[in-house]
Coordinates of C-alpha atoms in Angstrom, one line a residue:
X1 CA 101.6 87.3 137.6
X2 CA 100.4 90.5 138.1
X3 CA 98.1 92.6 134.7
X4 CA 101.3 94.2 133.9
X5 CA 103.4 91.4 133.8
X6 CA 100.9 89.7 131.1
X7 CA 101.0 92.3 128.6
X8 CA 104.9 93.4 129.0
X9 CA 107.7 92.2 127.0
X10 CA 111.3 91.7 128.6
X11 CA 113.8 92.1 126.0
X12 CA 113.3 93.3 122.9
X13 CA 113.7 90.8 119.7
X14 CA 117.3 91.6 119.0
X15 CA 118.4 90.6 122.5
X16 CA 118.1 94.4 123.8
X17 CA 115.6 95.7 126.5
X18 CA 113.8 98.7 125.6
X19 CA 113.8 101.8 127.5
X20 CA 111.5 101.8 130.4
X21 CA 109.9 98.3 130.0
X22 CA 110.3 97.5 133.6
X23 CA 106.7 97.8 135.1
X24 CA 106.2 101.1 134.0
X25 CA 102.8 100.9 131.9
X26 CA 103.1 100.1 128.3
X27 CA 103.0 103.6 125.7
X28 CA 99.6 103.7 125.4
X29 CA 98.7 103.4 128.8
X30 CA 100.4 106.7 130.4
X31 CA 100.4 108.4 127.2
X32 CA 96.5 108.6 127.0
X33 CA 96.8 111.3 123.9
X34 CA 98.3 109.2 121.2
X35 CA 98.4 111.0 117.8
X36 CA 95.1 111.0 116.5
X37 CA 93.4 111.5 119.7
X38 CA 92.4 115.3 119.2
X39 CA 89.8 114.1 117.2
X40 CA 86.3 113.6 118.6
X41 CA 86.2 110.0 119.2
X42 CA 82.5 108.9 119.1
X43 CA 81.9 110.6 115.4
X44 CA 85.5 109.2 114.2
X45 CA 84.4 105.7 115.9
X46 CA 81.3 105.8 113.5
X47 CA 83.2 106.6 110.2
X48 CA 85.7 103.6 110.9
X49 CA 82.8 101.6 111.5
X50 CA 81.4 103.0 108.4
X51 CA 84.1 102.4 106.2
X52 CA 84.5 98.6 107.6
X53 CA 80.8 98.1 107.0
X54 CA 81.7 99.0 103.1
X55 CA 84.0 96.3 102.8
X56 CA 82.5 93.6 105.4
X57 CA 79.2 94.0 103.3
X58 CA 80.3 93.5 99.8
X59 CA 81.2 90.1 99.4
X60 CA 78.2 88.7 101.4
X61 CA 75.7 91.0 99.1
X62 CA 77.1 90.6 96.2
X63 CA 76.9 86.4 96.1
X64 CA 73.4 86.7 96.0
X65 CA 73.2 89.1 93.3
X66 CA 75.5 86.8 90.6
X67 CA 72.6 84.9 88.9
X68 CA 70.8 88.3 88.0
X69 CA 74.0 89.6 87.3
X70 CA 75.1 87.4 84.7
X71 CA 71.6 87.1 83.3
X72 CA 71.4 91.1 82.9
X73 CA 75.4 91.5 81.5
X74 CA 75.8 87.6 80.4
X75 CA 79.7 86.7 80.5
X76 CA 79.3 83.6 82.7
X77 CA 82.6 82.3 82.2
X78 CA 84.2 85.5 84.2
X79 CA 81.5 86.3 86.3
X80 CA 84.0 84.0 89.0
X81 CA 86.8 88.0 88.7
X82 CA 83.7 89.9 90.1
X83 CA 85.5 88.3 93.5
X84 CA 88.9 87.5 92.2
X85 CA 89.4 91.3 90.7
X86 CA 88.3 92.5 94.4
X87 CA 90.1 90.7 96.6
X88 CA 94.0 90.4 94.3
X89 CA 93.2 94.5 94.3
X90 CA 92.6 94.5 98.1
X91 CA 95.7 92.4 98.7
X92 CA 97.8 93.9 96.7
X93 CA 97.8 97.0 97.9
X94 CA 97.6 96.8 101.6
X95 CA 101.0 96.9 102.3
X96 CA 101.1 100.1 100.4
X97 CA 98.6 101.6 102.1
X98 CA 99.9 100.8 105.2
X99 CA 103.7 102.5 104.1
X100 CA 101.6 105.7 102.9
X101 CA 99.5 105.9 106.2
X102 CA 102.8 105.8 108.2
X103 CA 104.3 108.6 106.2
X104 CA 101.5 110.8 105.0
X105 CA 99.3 110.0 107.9
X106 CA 96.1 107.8 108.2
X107 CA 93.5 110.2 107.1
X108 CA 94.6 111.7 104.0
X109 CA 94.4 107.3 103.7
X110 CA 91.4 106.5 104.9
X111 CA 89.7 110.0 102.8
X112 CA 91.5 108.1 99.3
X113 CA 90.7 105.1 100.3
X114 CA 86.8 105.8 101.3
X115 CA 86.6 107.7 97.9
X116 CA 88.0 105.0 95.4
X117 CA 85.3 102.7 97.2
X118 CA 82.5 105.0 96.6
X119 CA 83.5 105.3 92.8
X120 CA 84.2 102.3 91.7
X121 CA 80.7 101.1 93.5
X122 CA 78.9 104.2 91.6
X123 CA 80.6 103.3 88.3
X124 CA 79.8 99.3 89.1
X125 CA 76.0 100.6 88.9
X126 CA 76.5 102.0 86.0
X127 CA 78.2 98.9 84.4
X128 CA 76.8 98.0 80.9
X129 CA 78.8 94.5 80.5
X130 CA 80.4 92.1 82.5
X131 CA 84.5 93.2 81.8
X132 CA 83.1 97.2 82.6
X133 CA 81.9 95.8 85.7
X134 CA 84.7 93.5 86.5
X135 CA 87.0 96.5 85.9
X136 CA 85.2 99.0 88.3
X137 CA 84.9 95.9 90.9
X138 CA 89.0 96.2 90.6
X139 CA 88.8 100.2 91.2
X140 CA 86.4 99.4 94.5
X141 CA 89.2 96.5 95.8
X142 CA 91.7 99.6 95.1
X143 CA 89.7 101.5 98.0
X144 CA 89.2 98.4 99.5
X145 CA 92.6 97.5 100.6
X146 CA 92.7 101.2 102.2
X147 CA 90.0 100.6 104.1
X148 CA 90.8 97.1 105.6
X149 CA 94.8 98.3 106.7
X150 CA 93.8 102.0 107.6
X151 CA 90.7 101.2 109.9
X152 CA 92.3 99.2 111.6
X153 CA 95.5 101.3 112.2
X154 CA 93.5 104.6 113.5
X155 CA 91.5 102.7 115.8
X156 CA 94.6 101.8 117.6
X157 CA 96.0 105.4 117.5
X158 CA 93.1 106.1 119.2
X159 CA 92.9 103.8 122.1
X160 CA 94.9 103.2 124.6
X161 CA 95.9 99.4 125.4
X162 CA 93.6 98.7 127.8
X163 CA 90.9 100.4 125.6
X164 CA 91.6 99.0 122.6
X165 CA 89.3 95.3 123.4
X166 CA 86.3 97.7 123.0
X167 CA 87.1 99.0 119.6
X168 CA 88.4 95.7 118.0
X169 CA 85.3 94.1 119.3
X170 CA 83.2 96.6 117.8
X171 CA 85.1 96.5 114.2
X172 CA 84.5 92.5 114.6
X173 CA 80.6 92.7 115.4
X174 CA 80.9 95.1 111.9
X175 CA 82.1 91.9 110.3
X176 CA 79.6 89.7 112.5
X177 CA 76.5 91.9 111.3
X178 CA 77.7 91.7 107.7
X179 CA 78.1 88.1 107.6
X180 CA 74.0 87.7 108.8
X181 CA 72.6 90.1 107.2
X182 CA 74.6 90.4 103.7
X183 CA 72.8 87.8 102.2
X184 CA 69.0 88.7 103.2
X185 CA 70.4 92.2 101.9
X186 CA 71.2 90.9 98.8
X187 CA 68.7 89.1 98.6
X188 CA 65.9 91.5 99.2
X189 CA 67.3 94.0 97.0
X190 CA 67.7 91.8 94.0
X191 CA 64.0 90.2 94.8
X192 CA 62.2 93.3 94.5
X193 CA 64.5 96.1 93.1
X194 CA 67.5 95.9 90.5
X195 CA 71.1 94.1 90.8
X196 CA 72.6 97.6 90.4
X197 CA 71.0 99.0 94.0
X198 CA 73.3 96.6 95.9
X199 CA 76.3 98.8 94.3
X200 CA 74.7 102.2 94.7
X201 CA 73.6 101.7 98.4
X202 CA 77.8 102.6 99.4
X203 CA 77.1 105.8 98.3
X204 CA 75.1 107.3 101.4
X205 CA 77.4 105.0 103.7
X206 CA 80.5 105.9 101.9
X207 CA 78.8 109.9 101.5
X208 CA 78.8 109.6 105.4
X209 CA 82.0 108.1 106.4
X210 CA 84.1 110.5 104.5
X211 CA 82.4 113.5 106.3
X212 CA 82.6 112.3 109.5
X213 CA 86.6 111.3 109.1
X214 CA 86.8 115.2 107.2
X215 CA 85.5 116.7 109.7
X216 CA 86.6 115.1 113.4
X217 CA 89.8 113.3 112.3
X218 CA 92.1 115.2 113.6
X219 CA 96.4 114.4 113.2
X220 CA 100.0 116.1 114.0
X221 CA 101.4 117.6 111.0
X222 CA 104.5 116.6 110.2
X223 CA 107.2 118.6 108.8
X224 CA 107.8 118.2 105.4
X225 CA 111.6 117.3 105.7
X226 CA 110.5 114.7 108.4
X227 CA 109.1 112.6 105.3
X228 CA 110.9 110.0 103.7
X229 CA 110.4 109.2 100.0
X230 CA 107.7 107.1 98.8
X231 CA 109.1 103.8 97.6
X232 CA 106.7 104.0 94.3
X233 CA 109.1 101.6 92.3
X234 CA 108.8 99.0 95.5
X235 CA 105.0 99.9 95.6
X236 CA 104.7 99.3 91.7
X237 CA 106.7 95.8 92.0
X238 CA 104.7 94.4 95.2
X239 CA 101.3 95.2 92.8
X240 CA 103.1 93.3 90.0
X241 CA 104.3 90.2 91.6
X242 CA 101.5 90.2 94.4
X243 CA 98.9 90.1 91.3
X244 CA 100.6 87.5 89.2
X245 CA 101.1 85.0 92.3
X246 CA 97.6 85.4 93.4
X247 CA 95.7 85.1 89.7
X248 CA 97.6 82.0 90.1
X249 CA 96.2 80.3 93.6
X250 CA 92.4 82.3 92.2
X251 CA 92.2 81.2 88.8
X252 CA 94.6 77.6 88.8
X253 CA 92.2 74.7 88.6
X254 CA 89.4 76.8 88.0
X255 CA 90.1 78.6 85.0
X256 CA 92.6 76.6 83.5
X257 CA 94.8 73.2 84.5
X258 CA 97.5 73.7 87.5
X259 CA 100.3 72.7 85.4
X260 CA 99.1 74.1 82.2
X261 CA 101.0 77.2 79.9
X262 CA 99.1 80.0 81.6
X263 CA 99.9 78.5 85.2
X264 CA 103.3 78.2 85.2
X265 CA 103.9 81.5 83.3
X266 CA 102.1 83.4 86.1
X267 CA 103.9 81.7 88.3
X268 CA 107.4 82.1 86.7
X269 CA 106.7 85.6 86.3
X270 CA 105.5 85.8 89.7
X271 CA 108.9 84.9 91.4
X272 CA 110.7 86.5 89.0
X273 CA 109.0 89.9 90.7
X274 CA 109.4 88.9 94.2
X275 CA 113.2 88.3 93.4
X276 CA 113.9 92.0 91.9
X277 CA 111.0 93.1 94.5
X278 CA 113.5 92.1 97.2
X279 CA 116.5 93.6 95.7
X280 CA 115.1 97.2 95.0
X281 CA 113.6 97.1 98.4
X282 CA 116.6 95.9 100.5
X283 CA 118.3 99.2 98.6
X284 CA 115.1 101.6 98.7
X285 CA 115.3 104.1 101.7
X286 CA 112.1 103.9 102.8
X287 CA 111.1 100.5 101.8
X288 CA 107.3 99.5 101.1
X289 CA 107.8 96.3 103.3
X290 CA 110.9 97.2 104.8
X291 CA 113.2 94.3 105.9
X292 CA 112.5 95.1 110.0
X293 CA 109.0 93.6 109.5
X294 CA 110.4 90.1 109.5
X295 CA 113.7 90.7 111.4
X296 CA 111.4 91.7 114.7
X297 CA 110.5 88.6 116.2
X298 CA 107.3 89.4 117.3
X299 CA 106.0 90.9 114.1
X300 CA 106.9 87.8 112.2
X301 CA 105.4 85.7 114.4
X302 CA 101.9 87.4 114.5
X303 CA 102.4 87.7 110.6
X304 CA 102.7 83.6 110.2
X305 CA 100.0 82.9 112.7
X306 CA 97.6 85.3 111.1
X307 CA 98.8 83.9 107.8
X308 CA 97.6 80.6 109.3
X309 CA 94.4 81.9 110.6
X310 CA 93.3 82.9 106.6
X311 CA 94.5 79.5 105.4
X312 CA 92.3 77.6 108.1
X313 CA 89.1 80.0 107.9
X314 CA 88.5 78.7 104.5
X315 CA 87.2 75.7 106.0
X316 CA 84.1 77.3 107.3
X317 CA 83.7 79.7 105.1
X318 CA 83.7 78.4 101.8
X319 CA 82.9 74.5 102.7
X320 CA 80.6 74.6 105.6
X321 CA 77.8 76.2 103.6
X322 CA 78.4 73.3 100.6
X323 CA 78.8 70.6 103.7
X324 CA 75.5 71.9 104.9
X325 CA 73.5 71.5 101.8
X326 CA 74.5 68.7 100.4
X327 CA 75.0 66.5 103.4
X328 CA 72.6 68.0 106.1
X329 CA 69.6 69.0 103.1
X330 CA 69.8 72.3 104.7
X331 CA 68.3 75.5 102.4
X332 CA 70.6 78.5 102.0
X333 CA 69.3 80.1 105.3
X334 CA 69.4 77.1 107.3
X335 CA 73.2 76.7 105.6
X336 CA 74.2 80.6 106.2
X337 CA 73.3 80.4 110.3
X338 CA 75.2 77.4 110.8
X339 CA 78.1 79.3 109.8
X340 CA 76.9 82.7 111.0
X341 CA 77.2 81.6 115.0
X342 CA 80.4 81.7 114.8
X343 CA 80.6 85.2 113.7
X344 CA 78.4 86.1 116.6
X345 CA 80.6 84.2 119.6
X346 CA 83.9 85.7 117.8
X347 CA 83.2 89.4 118.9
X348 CA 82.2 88.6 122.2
X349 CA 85.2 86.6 123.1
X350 CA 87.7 89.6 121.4
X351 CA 85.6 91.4 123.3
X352 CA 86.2 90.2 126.7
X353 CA 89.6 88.5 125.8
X354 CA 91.5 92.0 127.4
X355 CA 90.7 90.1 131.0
X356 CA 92.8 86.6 129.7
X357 CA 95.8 88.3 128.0
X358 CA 96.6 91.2 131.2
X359 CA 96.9 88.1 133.4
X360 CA 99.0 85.6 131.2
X361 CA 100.1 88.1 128.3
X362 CA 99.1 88.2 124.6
X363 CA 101.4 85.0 123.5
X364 CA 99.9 82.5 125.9
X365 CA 96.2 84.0 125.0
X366 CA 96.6 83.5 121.6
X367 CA 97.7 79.9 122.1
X368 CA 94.9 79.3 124.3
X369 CA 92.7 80.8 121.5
X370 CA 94.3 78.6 118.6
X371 CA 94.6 75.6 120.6
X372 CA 91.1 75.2 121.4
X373 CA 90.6 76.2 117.3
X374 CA 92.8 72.9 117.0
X375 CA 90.2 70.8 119.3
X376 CA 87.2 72.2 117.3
X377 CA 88.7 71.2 113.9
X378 CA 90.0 68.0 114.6
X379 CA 85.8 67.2 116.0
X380 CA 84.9 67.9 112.7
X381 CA 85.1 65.0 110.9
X382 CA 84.0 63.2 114.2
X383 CA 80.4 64.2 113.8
X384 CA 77.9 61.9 112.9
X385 CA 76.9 61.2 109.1
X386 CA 74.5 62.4 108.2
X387 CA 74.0 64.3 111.6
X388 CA 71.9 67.2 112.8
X389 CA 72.3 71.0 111.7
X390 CA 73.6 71.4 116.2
X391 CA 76.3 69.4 115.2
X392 CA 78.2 72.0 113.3
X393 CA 76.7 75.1 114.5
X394 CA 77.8 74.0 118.0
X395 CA 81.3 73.5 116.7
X396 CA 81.1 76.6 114.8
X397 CA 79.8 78.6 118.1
X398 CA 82.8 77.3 119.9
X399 CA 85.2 78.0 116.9
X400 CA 84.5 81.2 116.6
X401 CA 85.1 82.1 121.2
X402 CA 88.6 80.4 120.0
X403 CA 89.7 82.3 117.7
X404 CA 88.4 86.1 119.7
X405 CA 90.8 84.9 122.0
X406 CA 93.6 84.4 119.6
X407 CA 93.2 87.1 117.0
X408 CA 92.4 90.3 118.9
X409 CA 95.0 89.9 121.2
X410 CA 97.7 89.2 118.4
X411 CA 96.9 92.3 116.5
X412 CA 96.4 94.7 119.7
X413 CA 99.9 92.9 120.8
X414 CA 101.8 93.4 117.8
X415 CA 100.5 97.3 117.5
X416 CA 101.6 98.0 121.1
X417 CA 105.3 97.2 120.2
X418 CA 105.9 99.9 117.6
X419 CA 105.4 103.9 117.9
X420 CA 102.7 105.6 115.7
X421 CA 105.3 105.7 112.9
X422 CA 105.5 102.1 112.2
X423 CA 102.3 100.9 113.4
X424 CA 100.4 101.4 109.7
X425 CA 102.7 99.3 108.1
X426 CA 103.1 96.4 110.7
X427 CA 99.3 96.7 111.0
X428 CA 99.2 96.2 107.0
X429 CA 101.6 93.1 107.0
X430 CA 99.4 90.7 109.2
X431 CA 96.2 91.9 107.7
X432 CA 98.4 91.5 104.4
X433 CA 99.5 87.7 105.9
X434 CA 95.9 87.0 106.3
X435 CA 95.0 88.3 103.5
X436 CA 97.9 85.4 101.3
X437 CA 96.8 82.8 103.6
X438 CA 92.9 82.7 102.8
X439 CA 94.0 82.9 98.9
X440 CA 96.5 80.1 99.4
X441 CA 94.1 78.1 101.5
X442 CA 91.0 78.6 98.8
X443 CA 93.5 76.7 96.1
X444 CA 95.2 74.2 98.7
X445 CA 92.0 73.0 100.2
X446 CA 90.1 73.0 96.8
X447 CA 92.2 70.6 95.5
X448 CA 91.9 68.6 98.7
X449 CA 88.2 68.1 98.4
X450 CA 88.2 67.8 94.6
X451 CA 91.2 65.1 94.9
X452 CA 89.0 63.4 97.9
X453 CA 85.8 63.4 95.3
X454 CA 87.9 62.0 92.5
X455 CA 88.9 58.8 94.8
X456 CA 85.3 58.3 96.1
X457 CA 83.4 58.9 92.6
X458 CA 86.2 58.2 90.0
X459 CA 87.9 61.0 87.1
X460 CA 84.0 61.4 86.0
X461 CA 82.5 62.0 89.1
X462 CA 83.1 65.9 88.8
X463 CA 84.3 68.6 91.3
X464 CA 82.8 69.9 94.1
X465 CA 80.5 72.1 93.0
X466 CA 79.3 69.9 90.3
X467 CA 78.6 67.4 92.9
X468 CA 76.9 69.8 95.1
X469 CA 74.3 71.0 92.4
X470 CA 73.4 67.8 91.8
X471 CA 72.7 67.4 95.2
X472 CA 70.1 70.5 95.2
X473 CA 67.2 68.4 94.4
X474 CA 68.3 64.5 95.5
X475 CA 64.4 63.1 94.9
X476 CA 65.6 63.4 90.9
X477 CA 68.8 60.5 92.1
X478 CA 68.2 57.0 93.4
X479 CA 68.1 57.2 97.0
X480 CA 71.6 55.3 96.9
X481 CA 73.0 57.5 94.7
X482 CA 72.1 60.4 96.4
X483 CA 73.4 59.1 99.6
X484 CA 76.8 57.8 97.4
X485 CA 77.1 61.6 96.7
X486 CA 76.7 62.8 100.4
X487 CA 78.7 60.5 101.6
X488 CA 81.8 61.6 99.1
X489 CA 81.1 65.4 100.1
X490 CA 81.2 64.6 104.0
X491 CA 84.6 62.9 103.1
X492 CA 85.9 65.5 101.2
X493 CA 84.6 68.5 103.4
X494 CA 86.5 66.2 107.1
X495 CA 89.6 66.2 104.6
X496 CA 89.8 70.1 104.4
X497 CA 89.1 70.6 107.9
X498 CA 92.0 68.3 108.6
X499 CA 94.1 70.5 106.3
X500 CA 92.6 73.5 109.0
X501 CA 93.6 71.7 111.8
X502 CA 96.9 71.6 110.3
X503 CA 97.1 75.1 109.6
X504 CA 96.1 75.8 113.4
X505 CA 98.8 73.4 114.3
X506 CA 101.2 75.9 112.0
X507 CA 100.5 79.2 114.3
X508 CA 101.0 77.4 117.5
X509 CA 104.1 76.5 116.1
X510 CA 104.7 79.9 115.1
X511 CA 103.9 81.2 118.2
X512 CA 105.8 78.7 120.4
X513 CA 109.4 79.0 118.4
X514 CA 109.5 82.4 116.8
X515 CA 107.4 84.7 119.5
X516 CA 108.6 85.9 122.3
X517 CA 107.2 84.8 125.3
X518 CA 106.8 88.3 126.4
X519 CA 105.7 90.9 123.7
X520 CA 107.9 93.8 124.0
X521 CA 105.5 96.5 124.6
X522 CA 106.9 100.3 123.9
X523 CA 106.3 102.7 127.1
X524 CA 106.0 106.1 126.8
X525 CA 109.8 107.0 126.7
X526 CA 110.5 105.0 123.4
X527 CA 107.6 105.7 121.5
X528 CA 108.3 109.2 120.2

């Protein structure tokens, strides 16, 4: 199978073969001035790294910052929507942003977006109580969710195919960066300054990005009758329901009981709004998720694989730091690295993952990827109890090289069948999929481990958490029931990553019946 063989698609998803798609290079590849490519790459380059580094740092710099935060503001009890608030914001809206980049263009995106992030984190420095701060953490996830869809759109504008490994890679060492040096960040900062730096620090970053995409960015005009209407009542509806359904998986068993009043309501009033969201978009002109996203074969199958890749990243995310405190007697930096190798082998493998998916194409790649993700989970609960800190990090490194080779070449893949008029929103649904599976996965697999604790240490014994802080200093237990407690965390963290291997199971399945075995990549004459 020759390069082009791997990367081409035969027929399209409705049964039809695209114009040119014989061995003629894909679009990108003859067509090496893509829209957006008048633009000086290098400085444009830095302002999406920029404006990735703005939302790949505040999660991991905020954590640190919470006790000082509450202590300073008080309002423990809600200090949990300084997350929540961000992320339903930056979900929500991603979809929309992705519609507006597609009709307005990406910068006049990418500028709002860049700007709501550095206003909401000037007015989070100058928060004087915890729902003030909570609010302006909403208005930052408002910029955030243009940041996440918009980035990643413009980098692929600017690329060509067989240049677009270098970018991705360089977006995911962004992410890599963040996730090791957040903390210490955050850390530092709150150690010797004031909780409100860690907010006001975006500014100059933030200051610097929107310059930089002001002043190189550079994008066709298009004519104003070329411009379908903007969808708002869709865009207003996809807020509405998206918001209500996710407070649910956020706040349910957390904030209140899973089957209690509040629950259900949300969720009642949830899929009441996805029903009329579905009837005023199947009617709207210019839908904000139009219908084609999910008729296209190989857009919904990247959507539910990358919707499986969120669900199964909680695993190591949220429960391999616990795992490694409270089984291996790890401290927080000890914990963090044992996750953070795999955020270092995930940007080299995207990185060099181009040379695996030219030869075999971007399906059978991203089923290598996920199938090796598969292997790595299901070793998890194999390791010894209580084991060494090698144990995880070296399953961790080896996660990580998997999924490189099955993300990148899913989302260059899917970008490569659509022209530069669909690519913002089909780029915003997977990132959107992602974005439901990692909320969906935080409330599925919390309820595993808590359900796994309850059976090990009884209705009293407490949830995770509970169980972990008590775990923080074991000489104040009896040695057996310190080791009780260990023991009923290692169970309960093998039981989530079983979940994970069965979400990594759910995109090979995705991949294997809906893709096509051949991504229908758009050449040059059907891209206009």
């Amino acid at each position: 199978m020759t390069a082009g063989e791997g990367i081409q698609g035969g027929a399209d998803e409705d049964g039809s073969r695209p114009a040119g798609t014989g061995q003629s290079p894909p679009d990108e590849a003859v067509h090496p001035t893509p829209p957006g490519t008048g633009s000086r790459r290098g400085p444009v380059v830095a302002a999406l790294m920029l404006a990735m580094a703005l939302a790949a740092l505040d999660g991991t710099v905020i954590a640190t910052a919470v006790p000082q935060i509450v202590g300073d503001l008080g309002g423990f009890s809600v200090f949990s929507w300084l997350f929540a608030g961000y992320l339903l914001a930056v979900t929500v809206t991603i979809p929309v942003y992705g519609r507006l980049s597609d009709t307005y263009g990406r910068k006049p995106v990418l500028l709002t977006g860049i700007a709501l992030f550095v206003l909401g984190s000037l007015l989070c420095g100058a928060a004087w109580s915890m729902a003030s701060l909570i609010a302006f953490r909403v208005l930052q996830g408002l910029g955030g969710g243009a940041l996440q869809g918009t980035v990643q759109t413009i980098a692929a504008d600017l690329y060509p195919l067989e240049e677009r490994p270098r970018i991705q890679a360089r977006l995911s060492t962004v992410w890599a960066v963040a996730a090791v040096t957040g903390p210490a960040v955050g850390g530092l900062i709150t150690a010797y300054a004031d909780w409100r730096l860690i907010f006001l620090v975006n500014l100059p970053l933030g200051g610097l990005a929107l310059w930089l995409t002001a002043r190189y960015l550079r994008e066709p005009q298009a004519r104003g009758g070329d411009r379908p209407p903007v969808d708002w009542r869709g865009a207003l509806l996809v807020f509405a329901s998206g918001a209500l359904l996710l407070t649910v998986l956020v706040q349910g068993g957390v904030a209140w009981p899973w089957l209690s009043a509040p629950s259900l309501a949300l969720l009642a009033g949830g899929l009441a709004l996805v029903g009329l969201t579905v009837v005023v978009e199947r009617r709207a002109p210019a839908p904000i998720v139009p219908g084609w996203v999910w008729r296209r074969r190989t857009i919904a199958a990247v959507n539910l694989a990358l919707g499986a890749l969120g669900l199964l990243m909680v695993a190591p995310v949220v429960f391999l730091p616990t795992y490694a405190q409270a089984v291996l007697g790890l401290g927080p930096v000890a914990a963090g690295f044992v996750l953070s190798v795999m955020t270092l082998s995930w940007p080299i493998s995207a990185s060099l993952s181009h040379h695996v998916y030219r030869k075999v194409g971007f399906r059978q790649s991203a089923l290598l990827g996920m199938g090796g993700a598969l292997l790595v989970l299901l070793a998890f609960p194999l390791l010894p109890y209580p084991g060494s800190a090698w144990h995880p990090a070296l399953l961790m490194l080896a996660l990580g090289a998997a999924l490189g080779l099955f993300q990148l070449p899913l989302i260059v893949g899917v970008q490569s069948t659509v022209g530069w008029p669909e690519r913002g929103t089909t780029t915003a649904s997977v990132l959107f999929c992602r974005q439901i599976g990692q909320s969906v996965g935080a409330a599925l697999f919390g309820a595993v481990a808590n359900t796994t604790l309850t059976s090990r240490l009884g209705p009293s014994g407490g949830d995770l958490d509970t169980v972990a802080r008590a775990l923080d200093d074991p000489a104040a237990l009896p040695a057996a029931e310190a080791d009780h407690l260990r023991r009923a965390v290692d169970a309960a963290v093998d039981h989530v990553y079983l979940g994970a291997a069965g979400a990594a199971a759910l995109a090979l399945v995705a991949l294997l019946v809906v893709a096509p075995r051949r991504f229908p990549v758009r050449t040059a004459t059907d891209s206009a």
